[in-house]
Structure formats: C-alpha cells, structure tokens
PDB file of C-alpha atoms and ligand atoms in Angstrom:
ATOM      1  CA  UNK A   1       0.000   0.000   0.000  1.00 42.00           C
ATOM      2  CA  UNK A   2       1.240   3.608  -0.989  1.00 56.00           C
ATOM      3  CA  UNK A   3       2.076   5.483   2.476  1.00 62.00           C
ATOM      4  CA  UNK A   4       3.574   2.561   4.594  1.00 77.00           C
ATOM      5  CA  UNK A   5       6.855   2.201   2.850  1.00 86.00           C
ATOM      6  CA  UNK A   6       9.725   4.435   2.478  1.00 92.00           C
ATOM      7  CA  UNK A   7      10.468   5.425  -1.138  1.00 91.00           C
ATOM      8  CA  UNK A   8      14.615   5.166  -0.951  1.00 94.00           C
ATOM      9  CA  UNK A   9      14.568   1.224   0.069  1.00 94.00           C
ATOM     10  CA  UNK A  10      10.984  -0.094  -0.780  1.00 91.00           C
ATOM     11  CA  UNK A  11      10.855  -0.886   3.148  1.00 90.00           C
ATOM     12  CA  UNK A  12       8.007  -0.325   5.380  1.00 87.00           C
ATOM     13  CA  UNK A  13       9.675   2.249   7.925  1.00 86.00           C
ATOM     14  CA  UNK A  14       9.376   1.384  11.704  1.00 86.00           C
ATOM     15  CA  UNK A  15       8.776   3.088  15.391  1.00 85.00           C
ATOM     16  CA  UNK A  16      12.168   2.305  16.319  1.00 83.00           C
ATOM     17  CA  UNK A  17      15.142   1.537  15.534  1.00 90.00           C
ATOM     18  CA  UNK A  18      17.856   2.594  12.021  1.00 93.00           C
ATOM     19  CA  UNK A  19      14.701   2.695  10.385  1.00 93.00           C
ATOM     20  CA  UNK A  20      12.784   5.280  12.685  1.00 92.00           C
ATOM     21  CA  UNK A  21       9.880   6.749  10.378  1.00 91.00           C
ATOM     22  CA  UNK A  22      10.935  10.872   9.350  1.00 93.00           C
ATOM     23  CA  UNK A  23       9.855  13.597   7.578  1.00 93.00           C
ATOM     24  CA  UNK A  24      11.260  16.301   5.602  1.00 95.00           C
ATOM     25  CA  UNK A  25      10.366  19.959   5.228  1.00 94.00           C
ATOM     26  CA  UNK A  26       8.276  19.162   2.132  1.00 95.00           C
ATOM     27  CA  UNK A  27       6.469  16.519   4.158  1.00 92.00           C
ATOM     28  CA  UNK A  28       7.578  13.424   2.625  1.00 93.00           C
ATOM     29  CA  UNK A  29       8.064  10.825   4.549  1.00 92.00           C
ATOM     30  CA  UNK A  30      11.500   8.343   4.741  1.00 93.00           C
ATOM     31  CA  UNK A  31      12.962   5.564   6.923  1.00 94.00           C
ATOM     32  CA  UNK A  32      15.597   7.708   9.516  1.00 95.00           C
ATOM     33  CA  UNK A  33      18.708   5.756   7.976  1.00 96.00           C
ATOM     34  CA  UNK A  34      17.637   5.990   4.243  1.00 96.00           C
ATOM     35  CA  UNK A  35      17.392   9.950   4.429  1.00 96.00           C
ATOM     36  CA  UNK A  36      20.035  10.039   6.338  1.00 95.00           C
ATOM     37  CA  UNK A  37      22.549   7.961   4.082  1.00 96.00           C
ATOM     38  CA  UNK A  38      20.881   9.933   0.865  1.00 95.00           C
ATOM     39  CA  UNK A  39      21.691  13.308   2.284  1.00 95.00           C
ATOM     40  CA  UNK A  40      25.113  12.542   3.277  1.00 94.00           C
ATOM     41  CA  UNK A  41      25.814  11.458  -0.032  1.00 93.00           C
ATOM     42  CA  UNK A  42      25.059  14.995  -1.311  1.00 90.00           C
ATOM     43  CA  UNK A  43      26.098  17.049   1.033  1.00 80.00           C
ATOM     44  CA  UNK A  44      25.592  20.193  -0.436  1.00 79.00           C
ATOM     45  CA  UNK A  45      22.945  19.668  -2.918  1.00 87.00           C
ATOM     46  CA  UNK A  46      20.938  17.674  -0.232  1.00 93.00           C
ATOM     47  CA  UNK A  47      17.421  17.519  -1.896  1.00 95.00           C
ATOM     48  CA  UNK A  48      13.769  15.390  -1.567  1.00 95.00           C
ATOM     49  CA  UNK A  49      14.356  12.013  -3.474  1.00 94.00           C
ATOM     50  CA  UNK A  50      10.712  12.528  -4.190  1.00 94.00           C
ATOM     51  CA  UNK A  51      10.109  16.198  -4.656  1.00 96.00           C
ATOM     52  CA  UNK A  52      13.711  17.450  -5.400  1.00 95.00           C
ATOM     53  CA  UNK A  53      12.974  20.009  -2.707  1.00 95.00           C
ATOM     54  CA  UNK A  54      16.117  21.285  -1.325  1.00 95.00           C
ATOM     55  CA  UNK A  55      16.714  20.115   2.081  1.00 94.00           C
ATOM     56  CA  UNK A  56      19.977  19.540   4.328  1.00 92.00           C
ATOM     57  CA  UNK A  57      20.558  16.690   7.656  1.00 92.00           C
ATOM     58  CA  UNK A  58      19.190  19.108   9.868  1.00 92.00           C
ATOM     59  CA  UNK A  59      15.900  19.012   8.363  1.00 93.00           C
ATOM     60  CA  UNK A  60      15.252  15.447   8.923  1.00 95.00           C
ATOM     61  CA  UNK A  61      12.649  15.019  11.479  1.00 93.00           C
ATOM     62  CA  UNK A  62      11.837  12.679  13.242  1.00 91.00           C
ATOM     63  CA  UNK A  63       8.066  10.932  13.729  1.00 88.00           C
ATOM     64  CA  UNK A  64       6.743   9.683  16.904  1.00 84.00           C
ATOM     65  CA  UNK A  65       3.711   8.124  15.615  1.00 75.00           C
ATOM     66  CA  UNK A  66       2.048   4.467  16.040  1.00 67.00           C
ATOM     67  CA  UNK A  67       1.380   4.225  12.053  1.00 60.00           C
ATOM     68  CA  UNK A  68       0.468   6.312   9.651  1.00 61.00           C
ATOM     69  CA  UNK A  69      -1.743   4.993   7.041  1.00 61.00           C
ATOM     70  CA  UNK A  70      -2.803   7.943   4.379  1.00 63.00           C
ATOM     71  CA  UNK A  71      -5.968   6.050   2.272  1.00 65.00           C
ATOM     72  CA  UNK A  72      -8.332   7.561   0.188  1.00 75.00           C
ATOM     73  CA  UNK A  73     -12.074   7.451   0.660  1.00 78.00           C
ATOM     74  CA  UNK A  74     -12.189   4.262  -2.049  1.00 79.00           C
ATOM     75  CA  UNK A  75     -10.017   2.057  -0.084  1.00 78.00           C
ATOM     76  CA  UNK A  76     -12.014   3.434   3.527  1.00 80.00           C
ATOM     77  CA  UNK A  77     -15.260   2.121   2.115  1.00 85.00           C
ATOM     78  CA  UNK A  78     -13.534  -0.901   1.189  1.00 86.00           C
ATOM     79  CA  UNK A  79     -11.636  -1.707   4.782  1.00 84.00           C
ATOM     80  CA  UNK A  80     -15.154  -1.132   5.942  1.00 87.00           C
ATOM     81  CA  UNK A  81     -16.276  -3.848   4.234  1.00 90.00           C
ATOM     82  CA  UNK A  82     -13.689  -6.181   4.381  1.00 89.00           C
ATOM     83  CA  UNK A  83     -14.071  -5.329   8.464  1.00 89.00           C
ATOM     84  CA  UNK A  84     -17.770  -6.032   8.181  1.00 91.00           C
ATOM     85  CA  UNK A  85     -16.997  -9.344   6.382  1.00 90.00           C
ATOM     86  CA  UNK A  86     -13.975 -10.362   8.743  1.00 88.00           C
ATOM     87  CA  UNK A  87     -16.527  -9.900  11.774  1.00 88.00           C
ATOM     88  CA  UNK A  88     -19.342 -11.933  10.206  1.00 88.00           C
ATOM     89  CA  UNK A  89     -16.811 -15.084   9.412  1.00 86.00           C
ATOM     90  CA  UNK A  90     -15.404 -14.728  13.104  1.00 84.00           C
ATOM     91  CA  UNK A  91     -19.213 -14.563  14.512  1.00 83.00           C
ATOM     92  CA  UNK A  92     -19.786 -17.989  12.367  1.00 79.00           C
ATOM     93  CA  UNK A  93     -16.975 -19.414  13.252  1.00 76.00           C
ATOM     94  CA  UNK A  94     -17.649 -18.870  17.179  1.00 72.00           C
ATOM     95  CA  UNK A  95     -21.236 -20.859  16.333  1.00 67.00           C
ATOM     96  CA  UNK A  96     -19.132 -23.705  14.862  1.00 63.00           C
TER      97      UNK A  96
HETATM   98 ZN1   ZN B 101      14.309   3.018   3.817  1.00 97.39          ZN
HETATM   99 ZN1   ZN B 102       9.528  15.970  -0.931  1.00 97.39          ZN
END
C-alpha cells in the first residue's frame, strides 16, 4: 500500500530503531537511515528524493507516531467492508 513504505529502500519504515519513520520539510516521509545515508551522499545539494525540494541533515525530522496509514475514501469504504466481512466469518466461526 502507498504510504507505509519508504520510497529510498521499498521498506516499510518502523517506530524504532535505524529505520525510525521521518519527515522532511516538504512533508515526505523516509525511513531515519535511508534519508540520512541519501543526504550525506550529497552534502551540499541535499534535496527530496521525491520532490527534489532542497533540504539539508538538519531538516530530517523525526516521527513519533504508532502508524500512519494515508488512504483515500475508495479504499475506507472498502476496509469497511472487508471489516464487516472479517466480523461476520469470526461470529460464524464462534457458532461452529
Ligand atoms: Zn528506507
Ligand atoms: Zn519531498
């Protein structure tokens, strides 16, 4: 799903660790260590892998979230109903 996984390694990011979920001025949104290592590389012309938006090391924040999921209204409707269905098979399967 679009949103959970960090652009630079294809990784979903985490709450902890090397891989500590960040954000850049632009608001895009990177594993800690992949922005980190990206920057670094160009020092000086430090920009948003996704944007291009100029940024530098310092502008790497860091998120203190328990997820972020970004979905559209389509995909809401659809969790809903895959919720609704999920609780109707558990309900059967507690008669069995
Ligand atoms: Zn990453
Ligand atoms: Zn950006």
């Amino acid at each position: 799903m679009d949103g959970l996984f960090c652009s630079i390694c294809l990784e979903p990011w985490t709450n902890d660790g090397d891989h500590h979920i960040s954000c850049l001025p632009c608001g895009h949104l990177f594993g800690m260590s992949c922005i980190k290592r990206w920057l670094r590389q160009r020092s000086n012309s430090g920009k948003c892998p996704q944007c291009n938006k100029k940024c530098m090391l310092k502008d790497v924040r860091k998120l203190f979230v328990s997820q972020i999921v970004s979905v559209d209204e389509e995909s809401q409707k659809r969790i809903r109903s895959l919720e609704a269905k999920c609780d109707s098979l558990e309900k059967k399967v507690k008669i069995f």
